[in-house]
């Protein structure tokens, strides 16, 4: 290798000596600019009441030292703000990323510790949503005059190929139980009937976990079959009672009296039995239906996760969640107008949300393109709404008025961009953990960090943070 020596010209360059030791201890404050989101997350975490996280730890000084829960919470919040949700990637960031090292005060918990902390404190992490919403409200960001509700399908930590019919699940369960019995017999012959041995044979641990999931999926199919049979029997009994009361037989095909039989045609996912097959614009996905209510300034004010693919049954639960969240956050204002697309339309939903309760809901009865087509063909209606119209006709007429069109148009620039920011910007296209309860906690954490980023970008944090000052 040839070494070039330059003697004619003296370059004025900064030295690059990778063997140089620090002459003084380094300061974390010098690693990042003061306007970085890492410092904002640290300050935001210091404003929250995290006492709930400390109840799981001993306070008598015994046992091995644990990582400070406030640091772990800040690390998770910062990771989700960066669109990083994998515990292994978070652990790698704690080693390689300056922002992570600042938030963690240069500590490096491994991925198992991160994963265990997130699982053990899922309910406490979910309740951080209310605290961040309260901070946004103190900053004047929560404008509840108009809110919009929408749902989005988020993939579960499971594949479509993992769906099995009842017969396949039962067959695999029988085989695994037979294998387990054989292993028990071999262990009894090897160790004796009273001895356990050091550990399970290689590979059996995972099979035991799979057996538990298979049995859970099998129980779900049996439960759903029993519920369908019960509903059918109640329908038959109701029909018979109406016929006795009127003295006339009802028209139409007579429903069959179903017995409690196994749902052979039904399927359950053996990886995540709580997840369901959902239809999206890109095709079918194994996942959950994630719901969100968003304010005018794109602050998420309520979140929810359901196993139902259809949105029509989610309006009432989300309104209850919204009321509970606003009350917990100490927000007295209530929405005056609510907006939802055609997926939430039903006359029962309109009846359940009367204007007398303070919020007027505008719910599309048909797809948006059909609504625009009707406007072109019929034009904007004038005058008072006739009293003889059905609830559907009244809603259609209301949406075709100038006021209705102006308000409903806000839905597309209120909730849809937020769902796009969460799924694309923060990378939440698939849940990392399994089970509807874990998905609910993770979706709530996504809403928490979305609002936290909105608060950071606004520069209006109630503790005096001003992002523009540091840029």
PDB file of C-alpha atoms in Angstrom, residues 65 68 123 126 192 197 286 295 300 354 389 395:
ATOM      1  CA  UNK A  65     -31.826  -3.117  40.933  1.00  0.00           C
ATOM      2  CA  UNK A  68     -36.199   3.389  36.432  1.00  0.00           C
ATOM      3  CA  UNK A 123     -52.818  -0.855  31.100  1.00  0.00           C
ATOM      4  CA  UNK A 126     -52.721   2.840  27.767  1.00  0.00           C
ATOM      5  CA  UNK A 192     -39.239 -42.637  37.218  1.00  0.00           C
ATOM      6  CA  UNK A 197     -36.106 -34.249  35.028  1.00  0.00           C
ATOM      7  CA  UNK A 286     -55.739 -10.914   9.315  1.00  0.00           C
ATOM      8  CA  UNK A 295     -60.723  16.886  16.743  1.00  0.00           C
ATOM      9  CA  UNK A 300     -56.923  12.130  18.669  1.00  0.00           C
ATOM     10  CA  UNK A 354     -80.213  12.838  19.058  1.00  0.00           C
ATOM     11  CA  UNK A 389     -89.398  11.812   5.655  1.00  0.00           C
ATOM     12  CA  UNK A 395     -80.052  12.588   6.682  1.00  0.00           C
TER      13      UNK A 395
END
